[in-house]
Structures are given as C-alpha cells and as structure tokens.
Amino acid sequence: MRFAAIADIHGNYLALEAVLADIRALGIADIVNLGDMLSGPLDARRTIEILMPLDAVHVLGNHDRYLLDRPPEKMGSWDRPAYEQLDAAHLDWLRAQPMTRVFGEQVFLCHATPDNDEVYWLNTVHPDGAVALSPLDRIEQLAQGVTQSLILCAHTHLARAVRLRDGRLIVNPGSVGSPGFRDKHPYRHVVEAGTPHARYAILERVDGAWQVTFRHVAYDHEAMAALARRNGQPELAHALATGWIG
Ligand SMILES: [Fe+2]
C-alpha cells in the first residue's frame, strides 16, 4: 500500500497543482487530503475546482468547518475571503466530507486530533511562544481508542512523524500551501517551515511497517506571494515568498 497525504492547502492552487504533478510523476494513484483546503486570501475557487474532481479521500479541517457552521459576518479574516469565492455547489461538496475517516482499514485520518479539529497534537506551544515537540505521554493520550496502525494529522503545518511505544505511527505531512502563520492560541506564536516549498508526504507499508517520505516541492511561490500582497496580506506574502514570518 502506497499513497500520498496532502493537507493545509489554504487556497494555494499553484502549490496544489505542483504537488499533484509530483505525486503523478511518482506513479502514486491514491491521495488523502487532511483538510483546511480553502481558507486564506488566495484562490479558494480554483482550489476547490481542482479538488472536487480529484479521485481522493478528504476530511475537513477547522477552517473548512468555519465556512459551513457560521454566517459570513462571523467568519475570520482567512475564511471570509474564501467563502466569498464559493458557490452553493462548492459548499455542498464540502458539507459532504467527514471530520475523520478510516482509509484502507489501517489508516486513520483527522485534521488536528481524533476528537478536536483545533488542537495541536505533535507540537505544543509554550507560554514564551516556543513551538516544541509534544511530550510522548500527551501524544499517546490523544491517540487512545484509535486502532489503526497509521494515524495522519495536519493543522500545525509542521511536517513530522512520531512513533508511539506500541508501534503506531503518527504523521503530519506539513502544509501544501501555507509555510508560515501567526496565531494567538494558546499563546502568541509563529509557525515557520523555513522554505517556501509545498510540502506533503508519501506513506508506504513495507513488510508490515509504515515508511514515510517527506517531499518538498518547488512551485511558483512568488506568484502566490504577489496574490497575497494584492489582497492586502503582506505578512502572508512574505511567508509564501520565504517560508518565514519575520
Ligand atoms: Fe487547521
């Protein structure tokens, strides 16, 4: 079993196109998408029009949910611009996707954690804003009840794999379209990938064990940075251009 995991596209259709081309060039047919597909001041419409006909398995992220569970005037600065680009058919397609699901019997898919779409799992934010690897006890606690041998999560935009003491593997493939952001919860912090590449992961089961390969794909990130700049988001534009916030 060999497949690709993509996540956190956030409306960056050029990064998505580059990742899909890379997956195709490697001869990989199966794709899972871990959510946060559209929100951000980029191009939600082109992104969902690539995703809808794609033969892939999707789960919703917190930002996808925000497009469905509140009126536009209550949406945040990343969700409202995406919502305004979408029509009813796009929202119906989104509404049909689950929050979690099992893929190929042995793979559990969620956006953040199995029970919550807003909690960092493999990373923990400290009061000084440092974003560190979470303690193994906490990671294992949040994996309780998941019986699959491979668990995929996203949301932090940080590519990472953690092996649990019972042998299960948790993988975050990183973000296709958003290499840096700033957040206030639970403490002020920034997440920075350090390069502008589009990130995703390839998972393969070899002799009963999961192997993960993290991919960094070059794409026309300057074009997306220019779009963010035109849409009044200079900090996001800098992150798209460099992989850094500051
Ligand atoms: Fe998210």
Short mmCIF file of C-alpha atoms and ligand atoms in Angstrom, two decimals:
data_model
loop_
_atom_site.label_atom_id
_atom_site.label_comp_id
_atom_site.label_asym_id
_atom_site.label_seq_id
_atom_site.Cartn_x
_atom_site.Cartn_y
_atom_site.Cartn_z
CA MET A 1 0.00 0.00 0.00
CA ARG A 2 1.45 3.32 -1.10
CA PHE A 3 -0.32 6.67 -1.12
CA ALA A 4 0.20 10.42 -0.76
CA ALA A 5 -1.04 12.62 2.10
CA ILE A 6 -1.68 16.31 1.45
CA ALA A 7 -3.01 18.92 3.89
CA ASP A 8 -3.44 22.61 4.68
CA ILE A 9 -3.68 23.82 1.10
CA HIS A 10 -5.36 27.07 2.23
CA GLY A 11 -6.38 28.22 -1.23
CA ASN A 12 -2.89 27.95 -2.72
CA TYR A 13 -3.84 26.32 -6.02
CA LEU A 14 -0.38 26.67 -7.60
CA ALA A 15 1.20 24.73 -4.73
CA LEU A 16 -1.58 22.14 -5.03
CA GLU A 17 -1.02 21.75 -8.79
CA ALA A 18 2.72 21.28 -8.23
CA VAL A 19 2.15 18.65 -5.52
CA LEU A 20 -0.36 16.75 -7.66
CA ALA A 21 2.10 16.77 -10.58
CA ASP A 22 4.83 15.44 -8.27
CA ILE A 23 2.52 12.68 -6.99
CA ARG A 24 1.58 11.71 -10.55
CA ALA A 25 5.23 11.71 -11.67
CA LEU A 26 6.00 9.23 -8.88
CA GLY A 27 3.24 6.92 -10.14
CA ILE A 28 1.12 7.25 -6.98
CA ALA A 29 -2.63 6.91 -7.56
CA ASP A 30 -4.13 7.21 -4.07
CA ILE A 31 -4.34 10.56 -2.27
CA VAL A 32 -5.75 11.55 1.10
CA ASN A 33 -6.39 15.20 1.96
CA LEU A 34 -6.40 16.22 5.65
CA GLY A 35 -8.30 19.49 5.36
CA ASP A 36 -8.01 23.26 5.60
CA MET A 37 -8.39 23.34 1.86
CA LEU A 38 -9.64 26.82 1.02
CA SER A 39 -9.38 29.47 3.72
CA GLY A 40 -6.93 32.29 3.18
CA PRO A 41 -6.76 35.36 0.95
CA LEU A 42 -5.62 33.39 -2.11
CA ASP A 43 -7.80 31.49 -4.62
CA ALA A 44 -10.35 29.25 -2.89
CA ARG A 45 -12.41 28.84 -6.06
CA ARG A 46 -9.61 27.49 -8.26
CA THR A 47 -8.50 25.27 -5.38
CA ILE A 48 -11.89 23.62 -4.84
CA GLU A 49 -12.35 23.20 -8.59
CA ILE A 50 -9.14 21.15 -8.62
CA LEU A 51 -10.18 19.16 -5.52
CA MET A 52 -13.77 18.30 -6.44
CA PRO A 53 -12.99 16.13 -9.49
CA LEU A 54 -9.85 14.68 -7.90
CA ASP A 55 -10.02 10.98 -7.06
CA ALA A 56 -9.02 11.48 -3.43
CA VAL A 57 -10.28 10.89 0.11
CA HIS A 58 -10.90 14.06 2.11
CA VAL A 59 -11.54 15.11 5.71
CA LEU A 60 -12.49 18.60 6.81
CA GLY A 61 -10.22 20.96 8.72
CA ASN A 62 -11.28 23.55 11.25
CA HIS A 63 -11.17 26.25 8.57
CA ASP A 64 -13.35 24.16 6.24
CA ARG A 65 -15.83 23.79 9.09
CA TYR A 66 -15.79 27.57 9.69
CA LEU A 67 -17.06 28.00 6.09
CA LEU A 68 -20.09 25.85 6.95
CA ASP A 69 -21.08 26.42 10.58
CA ARG A 70 -21.41 30.22 10.87
CA PRO A 71 -22.78 33.18 8.94
CA PRO A 72 -20.29 35.13 6.76
CA GLU A 73 -20.26 38.12 9.12
CA LYS A 74 -18.94 35.87 11.91
CA MET A 75 -16.13 34.41 9.78
CA GLY A 76 -12.48 35.24 10.38
CA SER A 77 -10.08 37.06 8.07
CA TRP A 78 -8.93 33.79 6.40
CA ASP A 79 -12.41 32.32 5.97
CA ARG A 80 -14.49 35.23 4.73
CA PRO A 81 -12.40 35.87 1.57
CA ALA A 82 -12.58 32.16 0.72
CA TYR A 83 -16.32 31.95 1.39
CA GLU A 84 -16.96 34.88 -0.95
CA GLN A 85 -15.40 32.94 -3.84
CA LEU A 86 -17.54 29.83 -3.37
CA ASP A 87 -20.97 28.94 -4.69
CA ALA A 88 -23.61 26.56 -3.32
CA ALA A 89 -22.24 23.51 -5.17
CA HIS A 90 -18.80 24.06 -3.63
CA LEU A 91 -20.28 24.35 -0.13
CA ASP A 92 -22.46 21.24 -0.68
CA TRP A 93 -19.37 19.25 -1.68
CA LEU A 94 -17.55 20.48 1.42
CA ARG A 95 -20.54 19.65 3.64
CA ALA A 96 -20.47 16.05 2.39
CA GLN A 97 -16.94 15.46 3.71
CA PRO A 98 -16.46 13.95 7.20
CA MET A 99 -14.30 15.30 10.03
CA THR A 100 -12.47 11.96 10.42
CA ARG A 101 -12.44 8.71 8.50
CA VAL A 102 -10.58 5.44 8.06
CA PHE A 103 -8.72 4.87 4.80
CA GLY A 104 -7.71 1.41 3.61
CA GLU A 105 -8.59 -0.14 7.01
CA GLN A 106 -5.18 0.65 8.55
CA VAL A 107 -5.06 4.46 8.26
CA PHE A 108 -6.93 6.92 10.47
CA LEU A 109 -7.38 10.42 9.05
CA CYS A 110 -8.08 13.58 11.03
CA HIS A 111 -7.22 17.26 10.68
CA ALA A 112 -5.82 18.06 14.14
CA THR A 113 -6.61 15.29 16.66
CA PRO A 114 -9.22 12.50 16.53
CA ASP A 115 -11.66 14.44 18.76
CA ASN A 116 -10.88 18.08 18.06
CA ASP A 117 -10.07 19.99 14.85
CA GLU A 118 -8.31 22.90 16.58
CA VAL A 119 -5.75 21.29 18.92
CA TYR A 120 -2.05 20.93 18.09
CA TRP A 121 -1.08 17.28 18.51
CA LEU A 122 2.57 16.57 17.74
CA ASN A 123 3.66 20.07 18.70
CA THR A 124 2.96 22.09 21.84
CA VAL A 125 3.08 25.88 22.20
CA HIS A 126 4.84 27.07 25.36
CA PRO A 127 3.99 30.34 27.18
CA ASP A 128 7.07 32.04 25.67
CA GLY A 129 5.81 31.21 22.17
CA ALA A 130 8.22 28.35 21.53
CA VAL A 131 6.69 25.58 19.42
CA ALA A 132 8.21 22.30 20.59
CA LEU A 133 7.70 18.59 20.11
CA SER A 134 4.86 17.47 22.40
CA PRO A 135 5.63 15.05 25.27
CA LEU A 136 5.11 11.45 24.20
CA ASP A 137 2.62 10.85 27.04
CA ARG A 138 0.38 13.62 25.72
CA ILE A 139 0.66 12.41 22.13
CA GLU A 140 -0.26 8.86 23.18
CA GLN A 141 -3.16 10.05 25.33
CA LEU A 142 -4.76 11.78 22.34
CA ALA A 143 -4.30 8.60 20.25
CA GLN A 144 -6.29 6.46 22.71
CA GLY A 145 -9.04 4.50 21.02
CA VAL A 146 -7.54 4.71 17.53
CA THR A 147 -6.86 1.14 16.43
CA GLN A 148 -5.26 1.85 13.04
CA SER A 149 -1.50 1.38 12.72
CA LEU A 150 -1.01 4.69 10.88
CA ILE A 151 -2.59 7.95 12.01
CA LEU A 152 -2.43 11.06 9.83
CA CYS A 153 -2.97 14.57 11.14
CA ALA A 154 -2.25 18.11 9.97
CA HIS A 155 -3.22 21.60 11.26
CA THR A 156 0.17 22.72 12.66
CA HIS A 157 1.64 22.96 9.13
CA LEU A 158 4.76 21.28 10.54
CA ALA A 159 5.91 18.06 8.88
CA ARG A 160 6.79 15.44 11.47
CA ALA A 161 6.45 11.76 12.33
CA VAL A 162 6.15 10.31 15.84
CA ARG A 163 6.27 6.61 16.65
CA LEU A 164 4.22 5.54 19.68
CA ARG A 165 5.53 2.96 22.13
CA ASP A 166 3.00 0.41 20.86
CA GLY A 167 4.34 0.78 17.29
CA ARG A 168 1.64 3.02 15.83
CA LEU A 169 2.96 5.86 13.71
CA ILE A 170 1.52 9.39 13.60
CA VAL A 171 2.48 11.54 10.62
CA ASN A 172 1.83 15.18 9.83
CA PRO A 173 2.72 15.76 6.16
CA GLY A 174 3.22 19.53 6.55
CA SER A 175 1.36 22.18 4.59
CA VAL A 176 0.91 22.25 0.83
CA GLY A 177 0.12 25.93 0.64
CA SER A 178 0.91 27.84 3.82
CA PRO A 179 4.54 27.67 5.03
CA GLY A 180 4.17 30.26 7.79
CA PHE A 181 1.49 31.78 10.00
CA ARG A 182 0.96 33.63 13.24
CA ASP A 183 -1.54 32.60 15.92
CA LYS A 184 -2.60 33.69 19.41
CA HIS A 185 -3.76 30.36 20.86
CA PRO A 186 -2.94 29.05 23.35
CA TYR A 187 -0.10 31.64 23.42
CA ARG A 188 1.24 34.03 20.78
CA HIS A 189 3.49 32.11 18.43
CA VAL A 190 4.60 31.76 14.85
CA VAL A 191 4.95 28.63 12.76
CA GLU A 192 7.61 28.74 10.07
CA ALA A 193 8.58 25.98 7.64
CA GLY A 194 11.84 27.74 6.73
CA THR A 195 11.50 27.36 2.95
CA PRO A 196 8.68 28.32 0.57
CA HIS A 197 8.23 24.79 -0.78
CA ALA A 198 4.92 22.96 -0.95
CA ARG A 199 5.06 20.04 1.45
CA TYR A 200 3.38 16.66 1.51
CA ALA A 201 4.21 13.06 2.45
CA ILE A 202 4.27 9.63 0.86
CA LEU A 203 3.28 6.68 3.05
CA GLU A 204 4.16 3.12 2.20
CA ARG A 205 3.63 -0.13 4.04
CA VAL A 206 6.71 -2.33 3.59
CA ASP A 207 6.93 -5.74 5.28
CA GLY A 208 4.22 -4.72 7.75
CA ALA A 209 5.85 -1.41 8.76
CA TRP A 210 4.94 2.10 7.65
CA GLN A 211 7.59 4.18 5.92
CA VAL A 212 7.21 7.92 5.46
CA THR A 213 8.91 10.14 2.90
CA PHE A 214 8.52 13.90 3.25
CA ARG A 215 8.52 15.80 -0.03
CA HIS A 216 9.39 19.48 -0.59
CA VAL A 217 8.13 20.63 -3.98
CA ALA A 218 9.22 23.84 -5.70
CA TYR A 219 6.48 25.87 -7.37
CA ASP A 220 5.86 29.46 -8.45
CA HIS A 221 5.63 30.71 -4.87
CA GLU A 222 6.39 34.28 -5.98
CA ALA A 223 3.12 34.32 -7.94
CA MET A 224 1.15 33.33 -4.85
CA ALA A 225 3.08 35.84 -2.71
CA ALA A 226 2.13 38.53 -5.24
CA LEU A 227 -1.53 37.47 -5.00
CA ALA A 228 -1.42 37.69 -1.18
CA ARG A 229 0.16 41.15 -1.49
CA ARG A 230 -2.55 42.29 -3.91
CA ASN A 231 -5.13 41.00 -1.44
CA GLY A 232 -3.69 43.17 1.35
CA GLN A 233 -1.80 40.45 3.28
CA PRO A 234 1.89 41.48 3.30
CA GLU A 235 2.86 39.15 6.15
CA LEU A 236 1.35 36.14 4.41
CA ALA A 237 3.01 37.28 1.19
CA HIS A 238 6.40 37.25 2.95
CA ALA A 239 5.71 33.79 4.36
CA LEU A 240 4.76 32.45 0.92
CA ALA A 241 7.87 34.01 -0.61
CA THR A 242 10.34 32.78 2.03
CA GLY A 243 8.84 30.21 4.43
CA TRP A 244 9.43 32.67 7.28
CA ILE A 245 7.11 35.11 9.04
CA GLY A 246 9.67 37.74 10.06
FE FE B 1 -6.12 23.78 10.60
#
